[in-house]
Amino acid sequence: MHYPYQIESYDAYKIAYQKSIKDPAAFWGDIAENFTWHKKWDEVLNWNFTEPKIEWFKGGKLNITENCLDRHLEKQADMPALIWEPNDPEEHHRIITYRKLHEKVCQFAHVLKNNGVKKGDRICIYMGMIPELAIAVLASARIGAVHSVVFGGFSAQSIADRLYDAQAEFVVTCDGAYRGAKDIPLKSVIDDALIGNRTVKKVIVCTRTRTPVSMIKGRDVWWEDEIKKVETMGLHDFPAEIMDAEDPLFILYTSGSTGKPKGVVHTCGGYMVYTNYTFVNVFQYKTGDIHFCTADIGWITGHSYIVYGPLSAGATTLIFEGVPTFPDASRFWDIVDKFKVNILYTAPTAIRSLMGFGLGPLQGKNLSSLKILGTVGEPINEEAWHWYSEHVGKNNCPVVDTWWQTETGGCLISNLAGITPAVPSWATLPMPGLEMLLVDENGKEVIAQGDETVSGNLCIKSPWPGILRTTYGDHERCRTNYFATYPNLYFTGDGALRDKNGFYRITGRVDDVLNVSGHRIGTAELENAINMHAGVVESAVVGYPHDVKGQGIYAFVIYQGSHGQDTHGTGELVRKDILQTITRIIGAIAKPDKIQFVTGLPKTRSGKIMRRILRKIAEGELDSVGDISTLLDPGVVEEIKNGRL
Ligand code: WT7
């Protein structure tokens, strides 16, 4: 495919950027012309950040899967769309061409239809990283349903909450999933999640692990049986549902500073244009390149840069079922070597973890196919950046540091590979269309005096096509979360530095959200889970620097239960019980690294927990906890310091 909007020089970037700011409608309208539409939009952009109301390409009619599949059939039907590498390197990989993927998506769209799915229905997808996950996502889009993919590491309780919030009527899952040495019983987790559920009518179960499952009559059906029915009828095509550009495409739940995850809603037209545009430009994709994004499709990175971005660009995208360290720490390099991967996109936490194994795992692996490296999810420290660039990229591959969020749909700040300058641990320049600014606590814009580097809270002045439209079922929550902190601005929740060249360096969240191994965890949500444990009176959770995970989780817990104290009084049993509770309520990904039992928490007279103090203690900066005179009981600080783990 040819991308007339691919930026090929630094000057071209500057020109595109200027144009995009001067006339966003003309800029994005031109780009949108390169897609397949059934009807052109009435208006490119209509917006205000007060409600907020954001509409891109409204009145335009399309189906994103025609852009991801059908339009490639004429010229590249036999090109691989998906390459799938299984968890077990001994098992055979799969290659699925555009022709085959189109057929499989259409067939599964028939299955969905046969099971009662209609346009607008919510489908929860809870699967491992197998091609059928991408197929289920695309079939949902094909029929005009709204998918809500839930990462395979979330607990039954988390799924139940998400099913309820979305009022989902359908679930697509697997019997189980392989991840490294583990075998996760997905269907059984779904069965638990469905106890007491009143909305789900059908569960479609794809076979992967052959783990025994209980299939409930009338509710549960096998993927393979349903496909067979469609095949018997000779159905290979499924007419795509015609959607408005502003019809919802999917919901993806993410954590914030309140106790309950929110369902970020993305729509069809703008999301498609934005993920495609950023994919083509950030990674400088060239037809035939093999793109390997190591994220799980359960996160936004997988939605945008395994599925929609690459496929809408006619790219070859690699899906890896396993983890970087199974069967050993060479796995990524084996995959690069085996499939001659050209673009590798991963998380700093994975790089740091692999760094820990030294250079041995890289030895004898041919990485010469690599052209471009990318990182996402958290700030990358310079040491990891250099290791990645030197030992993986052999000093021959640009590294892109892509900053973005579930809410932004695609990359917002990133260098463009080999086109705009890379600076270790700086995300650098905003994408065209993005007018960023830094503000202080009072919302006043921070403007540099001369050449100084300034810091502030990162905000955005106007919408880009990939911005979230609402939080599902609660528009007010969307307003207060993102658009109310600073009037008429989108607030990212991140702090950042900006240098004299206008380059940005993201310093991390400024709200009560942790970023652990690139996964977002809300402290309030985690505290709620800890407090569910019968013996826990109260808890407070903060982050602290962690060599591999970026941030580790430190929990301070007031425990008054009598049960479970072991003979040494270390509370080891209680700790395990609390971890088990968190695994049940949220999932294993939210388990704290440290749990310290305390008799009180540092609170102000009005009852507010002073997290600043706890953060300092967790970081080990015991002498810089600052002023504690306003505390209700300043004495508690000394006790907490003495008990630090
Ligand atoms: C938060 C968003 C975007 C997909 C993965 C995470 C942090 C993300 C970077 C980066 C520094 C980063 C931010 C952001 N973050 N990318 N390149 N440099 N920080 O998506 O779960 O929505 O989390 O991840 O703090 O707000 P998410």
XYZ file of C-alpha atoms and ligand atoms in Angstrom:
672
model
C 0.000 0.000 0.000
C 1.101 3.544 -0.581
C 0.563 6.126 2.155
C 0.476 9.620 0.654
C 0.350 11.016 4.199
C 3.575 9.346 5.330
C 5.975 11.998 6.608
C 9.392 11.507 5.043
C 11.572 14.261 6.472
C 11.909 16.501 9.520
C 10.911 19.463 7.379
C 7.840 17.615 6.145
C 6.929 16.949 9.797
C 7.193 20.665 10.574
C 5.040 21.566 7.584
C 2.425 18.933 8.444
C 2.399 20.100 12.061
C 1.882 23.761 11.135
C -0.889 22.873 8.720
C -2.619 20.631 11.250
C -2.723 23.373 13.878
C -3.807 26.105 11.491
C -6.617 24.119 9.949
C -7.263 20.772 11.671
C -10.391 20.085 9.630
C -8.576 20.469 6.309
C -5.602 18.468 7.594
C -7.545 15.452 8.898
C -10.119 15.665 6.105
C -7.322 15.162 3.545
C -6.005 12.140 5.423
C -9.460 10.610 5.798
C -9.869 10.723 2.017
C -7.454 7.776 1.843
C -9.932 5.344 3.414
C -12.987 3.469 2.187
C -16.223 5.277 3.020
C -19.753 4.441 1.901
C -20.674 8.074 2.254
C -18.520 11.090 2.907
C -18.833 12.976 6.210
C -20.945 16.101 6.565
C -18.402 17.875 8.715
C -14.826 16.937 9.657
C -14.931 18.248 13.212
C -17.445 19.560 15.676
C -16.404 19.978 19.286
C -16.407 21.660 22.650
C -14.540 20.546 25.752
C -17.146 21.840 28.185
C -19.754 19.090 27.750
C -17.509 17.552 26.246
C -18.817 16.904 22.756
C -16.418 15.606 20.156
C -17.428 14.502 16.673
C -15.069 13.606 13.851
C -16.289 12.859 10.321
C -19.903 12.880 11.535
C -22.333 11.650 8.901
C -19.540 9.654 7.249
C -20.536 6.020 6.718
C -18.014 3.209 6.920
C -17.062 -0.084 8.429
C -13.572 -0.264 9.873
C -13.194 -3.915 8.838
C -13.658 -3.034 5.159
C -10.662 -0.777 5.671
C -8.739 -3.479 7.520
C -9.641 -6.372 5.206
C -11.740 -5.938 2.055
C -9.800 -3.070 0.586
C -6.574 -5.074 0.659
C -8.028 -8.064 -1.196
C -7.517 -6.673 -4.649
C -3.750 -6.151 -4.430
C -2.505 -8.199 -1.514
C -4.921 -11.016 -0.771
C -2.079 -13.505 -0.444
C 0.093 -11.387 1.776
C 0.251 -12.464 5.439
C -2.029 -10.328 7.591
C -1.379 -12.219 10.826
C 1.599 -14.256 11.878
C 0.939 -16.180 15.060
C 3.680 -17.564 17.278
C 2.399 -19.948 19.968
C 3.491 -20.020 23.587
C 5.293 -23.325 23.095
C 8.049 -22.905 20.487
C 7.630 -26.586 19.567
C 4.087 -26.001 18.393
C 3.623 -24.897 14.800
C 3.146 -21.200 14.060
C 0.298 -19.997 11.850
C 0.258 -17.559 8.973
C -3.078 -16.082 7.939
C -3.278 -14.145 4.682
C -5.578 -11.196 4.119
C -7.861 -13.434 2.043
C -8.067 -16.016 4.808
C -8.475 -13.444 7.573
C -11.305 -11.791 5.668
C -13.020 -15.154 5.343
C -12.540 -16.071 8.994
C -13.832 -12.723 10.200
C -16.867 -12.998 7.941
C -17.585 -16.523 9.132
C -17.372 -15.533 12.753
C -19.580 -12.528 12.072
C -22.162 -15.059 10.835
C -21.699 -17.023 14.048
C -22.332 -13.879 16.069
C -25.425 -13.135 14.006
C -26.707 -16.710 14.358
C -26.368 -16.326 18.103
C -28.430 -13.178 18.196
C -25.831 -10.379 18.064
C -27.076 -7.124 16.517
C -25.550 -3.729 15.814
C -24.839 -1.864 19.054
C -24.826 -4.957 21.322
C -21.906 -5.226 23.734
C -19.676 -8.297 23.441
C -17.168 -9.058 26.159
C -14.093 -10.827 24.773
C -11.938 -12.706 27.292
C -9.372 -14.771 25.413
C -5.680 -15.559 25.243
C -3.424 -14.267 22.481
C -4.503 -16.522 19.636
C -5.586 -15.431 16.135
C -9.206 -16.065 17.130
C -8.972 -13.123 19.532
C -8.226 -10.752 16.642
C -10.904 -12.522 14.595
C -13.499 -12.053 17.343
C -12.606 -8.360 17.662
C -12.906 -7.784 13.922
C -16.107 -9.839 13.606
C -17.641 -7.708 16.333
C -16.716 -4.588 14.369
C -17.989 -6.185 11.152
C -21.461 -6.705 12.578
C -21.479 -3.295 14.256
C -21.395 -4.606 17.803
C -19.293 -2.953 20.506
C -16.429 -5.044 21.835
C -15.113 -4.865 25.353
C -11.921 -6.904 25.516
C -10.899 -7.851 29.033
C -7.260 -8.837 29.605
C -6.856 -12.526 30.541
C -5.212 -11.621 33.864
C -8.321 -10.026 35.353
C -10.375 -11.878 37.954
C -13.963 -13.108 37.747
C -15.040 -10.186 39.923
C -13.426 -7.673 37.546
C -15.140 -9.316 34.580
C -18.471 -9.330 36.403
C -18.157 -5.582 37.064
C -17.299 -4.901 33.426
C -20.135 -7.100 32.133
C -22.552 -5.252 34.359
C -21.265 -1.778 33.501
C -21.499 -2.478 29.760
C -24.739 -4.472 30.112
C -23.056 -7.023 27.863
C -25.236 -9.719 26.332
C -22.502 -11.848 24.794
C -19.189 -13.320 25.856
C -16.493 -14.824 23.648
C -13.858 -16.794 25.514
C -11.566 -19.839 25.352
C -11.462 -23.001 27.392
C -8.084 -21.810 28.611
C -4.982 -19.824 27.717
C -1.274 -20.617 27.742
C 1.029 -17.965 29.121
C 4.570 -19.101 29.823
C 4.511 -22.079 32.152
C 0.944 -21.245 33.181
C -2.368 -22.493 31.930
C -5.206 -20.090 32.750
C -8.713 -21.609 32.929
C -10.521 -18.757 31.165
C -13.907 -20.429 30.786
C -14.047 -21.355 34.429
C -13.265 -17.723 35.358
C -16.107 -16.635 33.054
C -18.433 -19.151 34.745
C -17.644 -17.513 38.097
C -18.132 -14.055 36.612
C -21.571 -15.073 35.345
C -22.941 -16.146 38.713
C -25.754 -13.708 39.353
C -25.326 -12.026 35.964
C -28.654 -11.118 34.343
C -27.631 -9.793 30.939
C -25.439 -12.394 29.220
C -27.397 -14.648 26.865
C -24.670 -16.520 25.011
C -21.102 -17.598 25.660
C -19.029 -18.715 22.675
C -16.053 -20.858 23.682
C -13.017 -21.338 21.471
C -10.850 -24.411 22.009
C -7.236 -23.841 22.886
C -6.003 -25.824 25.905
C -8.554 -28.651 26.106
C -8.896 -27.895 29.812
C -12.167 -29.523 30.956
C -14.983 -26.973 30.944
C -18.622 -27.060 31.902
C -20.856 -26.070 29.009
C -24.266 -24.836 30.119
C -27.140 -25.896 27.898
C -28.792 -23.033 26.050
C -26.090 -20.566 27.052
C -22.716 -21.966 26.035
C -21.706 -22.988 22.507
C -18.402 -24.074 20.974
C -16.752 -21.736 18.486
C -15.783 -24.672 16.244
C -19.309 -26.149 16.125
C -20.780 -22.796 15.223
C -18.192 -22.211 12.487
C -18.940 -25.652 11.053
C -22.597 -24.701 10.628
C -21.592 -21.582 8.711
C -19.143 -23.540 6.556
C -21.774 -26.139 5.743
C -23.944 -23.359 4.417
C -21.025 -22.234 2.237
C -20.856 -18.742 3.730
C -17.564 -16.933 3.103
C -18.595 -13.316 3.078
C -20.555 -11.168 5.464
C -21.803 -7.769 4.338
C -20.289 -5.221 6.694
C -22.745 -3.265 8.811
C -22.681 0.354 7.687
C -21.724 2.484 10.667
C -21.681 6.188 11.294
C -18.192 7.526 11.943
C -19.377 8.405 15.454
C -20.978 5.039 16.294
C -19.071 3.318 19.099
C -16.484 0.740 18.031
C -15.367 -0.464 21.422
C -15.214 0.032 25.159
C -11.971 -0.551 26.998
C -11.923 -0.400 30.779
C -9.105 1.399 32.508
C -8.340 2.524 36.029
C -8.467 6.060 37.285
C -8.214 7.801 40.601
C -11.642 6.628 41.749
C -12.508 3.146 42.961
C -14.218 1.892 39.834
C -12.639 1.316 36.385
C -14.192 3.383 33.623
C -15.220 2.246 30.183
C -13.362 4.407 27.692
C -15.400 4.628 24.475
C -13.814 4.939 21.032
C -15.795 5.431 17.834
C -15.357 4.047 14.329
C -14.152 6.834 12.048
C -11.761 8.956 14.071
C -10.148 5.983 15.780
C -9.510 4.306 12.431
C -7.932 7.386 10.866
C -5.829 8.127 13.929
C -4.445 4.636 14.600
C -3.623 4.227 10.918
C -1.977 7.642 10.651
C 0.161 7.163 13.751
C 1.080 3.580 12.820
C 2.284 4.615 9.378
C 4.170 7.663 10.626
C 5.630 6.722 14.004
C 6.890 3.331 12.806
C 7.495 4.513 9.229
C 5.812 1.355 8.016
C 6.785 0.168 4.524
C 4.730 -2.449 2.693
C 5.984 -5.929 3.459
C 7.515 -5.011 6.822
C 6.768 -7.406 9.667
C 5.506 -5.583 12.713
C 5.772 -7.215 16.133
C 4.002 -5.449 18.965
C 4.453 -7.502 22.124
C 1.460 -6.088 24.017
C -1.674 -8.091 24.775
C -4.772 -7.280 22.713
C -6.493 -6.822 26.084
C -4.799 -3.408 26.384
C -5.128 -0.362 24.144
C -1.647 -0.948 22.680
C -2.849 -4.255 21.283
C -6.103 -2.782 19.960
C -4.321 0.036 18.141
C -0.959 -1.450 17.113
C -1.605 -5.165 16.738
C -5.077 -5.026 15.231
C -6.538 -1.815 13.837
C -3.495 0.333 12.973
C -1.489 -2.356 11.165
C -4.419 -4.074 9.432
C -5.942 -0.820 8.201
C -2.501 -0.116 6.696
C -2.331 -3.536 5.023
C 0.587 -4.533 7.215
C 1.749 -7.907 8.498
C 1.229 -8.025 12.240
C 2.683 -10.640 14.558
C 0.711 -12.031 17.484
C 2.721 -13.762 20.205
C 0.857 -15.919 22.669
C 3.524 -16.193 25.343
C 5.833 -14.150 27.527
C 9.382 -12.826 26.937
C 11.039 -15.261 29.349
C 9.458 -18.553 28.279
C 10.945 -21.055 27.694
C 13.912 -18.727 28.237
C 14.980 -15.099 27.957
C 15.855 -15.527 24.247
C 12.245 -15.781 23.193
C 11.802 -12.322 21.648
C 15.113 -12.685 19.807
C 14.158 -16.136 18.540
C 10.914 -14.714 17.191
C 12.686 -11.783 15.516
C 15.153 -14.211 13.950
C 12.514 -16.769 12.917
C 10.146 -14.343 11.175
C 12.653 -11.645 10.143
C 10.788 -9.046 12.185
C 11.380 -5.464 11.009
C 9.631 -3.444 13.718
C 9.688 -4.394 17.391
C 7.420 -2.498 19.778
C 7.606 -3.384 23.463
C 7.520 -1.990 27.007
C 10.422 -0.618 29.070
C 9.612 -3.150 31.789
C 10.221 -6.012 29.330
C 13.505 -4.440 28.236
C 14.664 -4.021 31.849
C 13.665 -7.545 32.699
C 15.585 -8.930 29.693
C 18.592 -6.717 30.500
C 18.761 -8.598 33.783
C 19.673 -11.773 31.904
C 22.757 -10.172 30.370
C 23.856 -10.550 26.752
C 23.894 -14.359 26.700
C 20.301 -14.741 25.434
C 21.097 -12.470 22.454
C 24.083 -14.510 21.348
C 23.756 -16.273 18.021
C 20.421 -14.632 17.255
C 20.215 -12.893 13.925
C 18.521 -9.568 14.566
C 19.651 -7.931 11.335
C 16.081 -7.746 10.000
C 15.228 -5.156 12.649
C 14.808 -1.623 11.313
C 12.839 0.160 13.993
C 12.395 -0.267 17.740
C 9.634 1.204 19.858
C 8.693 1.519 23.507
C 5.441 2.359 25.240
C 3.663 2.309 28.567
C 5.952 4.117 30.994
C 8.947 6.401 31.044
C 12.041 4.610 29.773
C 15.224 5.154 31.769
C 18.359 6.014 29.811
C 20.142 2.797 30.707
C 17.342 0.656 29.236
C 17.073 2.928 26.193
C 20.782 2.536 25.416
C 20.749 -1.212 26.001
C 17.810 -1.579 23.625
C 19.372 0.648 20.999
C 22.849 -0.906 21.248
C 22.269 -4.603 21.864
C 18.973 -5.143 20.103
C 19.156 -2.413 17.456
C 22.963 -2.785 17.002
C 23.092 1.028 16.915
C 21.357 0.811 13.584
C 17.660 1.216 14.413
C 15.896 4.380 15.483
C 14.114 3.967 18.825
C 10.705 5.608 19.152
C 9.463 6.442 22.634
C 5.703 6.658 22.194
C 3.669 8.425 24.862
C -0.091 7.937 24.846
C -3.027 6.562 26.851
C -6.067 4.315 26.608
C -8.076 7.513 26.261
C -6.029 8.875 23.364
C -6.515 5.909 20.991
C -3.032 6.265 19.491
C 0.379 7.866 20.046
C 0.311 11.580 20.875
C 3.938 12.370 21.606
C 6.654 10.400 19.877
C 9.551 10.813 17.551
C 8.952 9.487 14.043
C 11.406 6.661 13.394
C 14.476 7.982 11.599
C 12.642 11.167 10.625
C 12.541 13.372 13.711
C 15.286 13.349 16.368
C 15.392 10.705 19.104
C 16.513 11.684 22.588
C 16.907 8.918 25.197
C 14.021 9.008 27.678
C 12.294 11.873 25.911
C 9.085 11.184 23.988
C 10.029 14.379 22.082
C 7.513 16.004 19.728
C 3.722 15.958 19.512
C 2.100 14.298 16.535
C 0.537 16.599 13.948
C -2.812 17.823 15.220
C -1.695 17.925 18.851
C -1.424 21.231 20.621
C 0.031 20.464 24.028
C 0.713 22.757 26.909
C 1.978 22.582 30.483
C 0.009 24.176 33.283
C 0.724 24.743 36.960
C -1.549 23.663 39.835
C -3.838 26.628 39.223
C -4.216 25.911 35.561
C -1.962 28.751 34.520
C 0.079 27.968 31.418
C 3.781 27.461 32.110
C 5.803 29.422 29.584
C 9.571 29.142 29.332
C 11.734 32.208 29.879
C 14.440 31.994 27.258
C 16.049 28.586 26.886
C 14.969 27.050 30.171
C 13.346 23.660 30.496
C 9.987 23.945 32.231
C 7.768 21.454 33.993
C 4.053 21.191 34.582
C 0.911 19.162 34.162
C 0.430 18.010 30.588
C -2.757 19.220 28.889
C -4.116 19.389 25.357
C -5.999 22.288 23.806
C -8.150 20.677 21.163
C -9.265 17.229 20.019
C -7.504 14.794 17.681
C -9.463 12.041 15.888
C -8.494 9.284 18.360
C -9.629 11.004 21.566
C -12.178 9.167 23.748
C -15.764 10.338 23.265
C -17.237 9.373 26.616
C -16.995 6.920 29.476
C -19.633 4.272 28.944
C -22.944 4.983 30.600
C -21.656 8.012 32.501
C -20.767 11.037 30.434
C -20.448 13.240 33.490
C -17.653 11.035 34.727
C -15.800 11.634 31.468
C -16.208 15.367 31.944
C -15.028 15.467 35.538
C -12.140 13.076 34.919
C -10.577 14.690 31.898
C -12.140 18.050 31.132
C -12.944 19.673 34.466
C -9.577 19.950 36.233
C -8.572 22.763 33.880
C -11.452 24.391 31.991
C -11.437 23.847 28.241
C -8.432 21.547 28.333
C -8.020 17.792 28.194
C -5.925 16.864 31.237
C -3.722 13.801 30.757
C -2.966 13.081 34.419
C 0.759 13.128 33.588
C 3.495 15.559 34.515
C 6.075 16.521 31.910
C 9.129 18.612 31.138
C 9.489 20.677 27.974
C 12.845 21.876 26.698
C 13.739 24.819 24.513
C 13.114 22.787 21.355
C 9.598 21.980 22.419
C 10.535 18.364 23.190
C 8.574 16.653 25.950
C 9.787 14.278 28.619
C 7.022 12.535 30.535
C 7.794 12.320 34.241
C 4.836 10.167 35.308
C 1.347 10.363 36.754
C 0.465 13.253 38.996
C -2.809 11.669 40.155
C -3.361 8.608 42.343
C -2.725 6.172 39.525
C 0.210 3.752 39.564
C 1.979 2.418 36.522
C 3.277 -1.043 37.296
C 5.049 -2.809 34.437
C 3.215 -0.513 32.056
C -0.175 -1.449 33.542
C -2.351 1.200 35.061
C -3.547 0.530 38.596
C -5.712 2.947 40.551
C -4.722 3.220 44.215
C -8.340 3.700 45.305
C -9.401 0.560 43.453
C -6.571 -1.415 45.039
C -7.321 -0.065 48.528
C -10.966 -1.090 48.097
C -9.803 -4.611 47.276
C -7.474 -4.774 50.287
C -10.219 -3.425 52.549
C -12.492 -6.267 51.467
C -10.328 -8.639 53.497
C -12.224 -9.342 56.704
C -9.460 -8.356 59.122
C -8.396 -5.149 57.386
C -9.548 -1.893 58.958
C -7.992 0.524 56.535
C -5.229 0.737 53.970
C -3.260 3.161 51.848
C -1.330 2.286 48.706
C 1.501 4.219 47.075
C 4.063 3.554 44.363
C 7.844 3.429 44.777
C 10.649 3.125 42.222
C 11.206 -0.478 41.143
C 14.161 -1.600 39.000
C 12.175 -3.786 36.629
C 8.520 -2.815 36.991
C 9.150 0.933 36.914
C 6.867 1.325 39.891
C 6.339 -1.167 42.667
C 3.271 -1.218 44.911
C 3.676 -0.484 48.625
C 0.611 -1.050 50.827
C 0.232 0.221 54.404
C -2.419 -1.802 56.179
C -4.155 -1.505 59.519
C -5.081 -5.054 60.445
C -7.180 -5.974 63.451
C -8.394 -9.432 62.677
C -7.364 -12.063 65.180
C -7.181 -14.903 62.689
C -4.069 -15.811 60.768
C -1.295 -14.225 62.835
C 1.522 -16.717 62.779
C 3.666 -17.603 65.764
C 6.500 -15.263 64.797
C 4.135 -12.335 64.606
C 5.409 -11.322 61.169
C 1.926 -11.466 59.717
C 3.163 -13.600 56.807
C -0.083 -15.568 56.695
C -2.206 -12.448 56.759
C -0.091 -11.018 53.956
C -0.807 -14.081 51.852
C -4.517 -13.819 52.607
C -4.533 -10.187 51.539
C -2.735 -11.058 48.291
C -5.281 -13.785 47.673
C -8.088 -11.293 48.252
C -6.590 -8.872 45.714
C -6.164 -11.689 43.194
C -9.870 -12.474 43.621
C -11.126 -8.931 43.475
C -8.908 -7.455 40.739
C -6.374 -9.993 39.472
C -2.797 -11.021 40.162
C -1.449 -7.991 38.278
C -2.454 -5.745 41.186
C -0.582 -7.608 43.933
C 1.528 -5.281 46.115
C 5.264 -5.917 46.339
C 5.277 -4.873 49.976
C 2.639 -4.915 52.711
C 3.522 -3.137 55.936
C 1.231 -3.482 58.933
C 0.729 -0.242 60.832
C -1.443 0.854 63.741
C -2.450 4.146 62.132
C -2.119 6.170 58.926
C -0.910 9.775 58.645
C -4.129 11.753 58.399
C -5.005 15.399 58.494
C -7.547 16.618 61.032
C -10.189 16.386 58.329
C -9.368 12.703 57.831
C -7.476 12.898 54.565
C -4.564 10.464 54.215
C -1.320 12.312 53.496
C 0.002 10.104 50.721
C 2.959 12.421 50.192
C 4.363 11.214 53.514
C 3.740 7.556 52.750
C 5.321 7.973 49.328
C 8.483 9.389 50.877
C 8.659 6.533 53.348
C 8.074 3.937 50.623
C 10.815 5.561 48.544
C 13.137 5.323 51.538
C 13.505 9.078 51.877
C 12.852 9.017 55.575
C 14.351 12.417 56.244
C 12.309 14.291 53.694
C 8.736 13.530 54.721
C 8.259 17.277 55.175
C 5.932 19.089 57.524
C 3.868 16.734 59.662
C 2.554 19.288 62.145
C -0.901 19.367 60.566
C -1.396 15.664 61.221
C -3.990 14.440 63.664
C -1.390 12.114 65.190
C 2.162 13.012 64.102
C 3.526 10.154 66.218
C 2.315 7.593 63.740
C 4.913 8.748 61.210
C 7.811 7.633 63.407
C 6.222 4.233 63.900
C 5.694 3.784 60.145
C 9.292 4.846 59.428
C 10.614 2.316 61.932
C 8.578 -0.477 60.427
C 9.546 0.257 56.821
C 10.110 -2.862 54.705
C -0.198 6.090 30.998
C -1.302 5.530 30.154
C -0.416 3.895 25.892
C -0.501 2.484 25.991
C -0.002 1.852 27.235
C -0.456 2.454 28.527
C 2.133 6.200 30.865
C 2.499 5.567 28.456
C 4.482 6.357 28.080
C 5.755 6.797 27.620
C 6.106 7.765 29.718
C 4.111 6.668 29.407
C 1.585 7.570 31.157
C 0.159 7.494 30.640
N 2.877 6.152 29.601
N 3.457 5.678 27.528
N 6.191 6.541 26.383
N 6.527 7.501 28.480
N 4.921 7.378 30.218
O -1.762 2.902 28.482
O -2.763 2.069 30.622
O -3.773 3.983 29.354
O -1.611 4.239 30.614
O 0.994 5.330 30.787
O 1.599 7.789 32.526
O -0.710 8.424 31.244
P -2.556 3.269 29.780
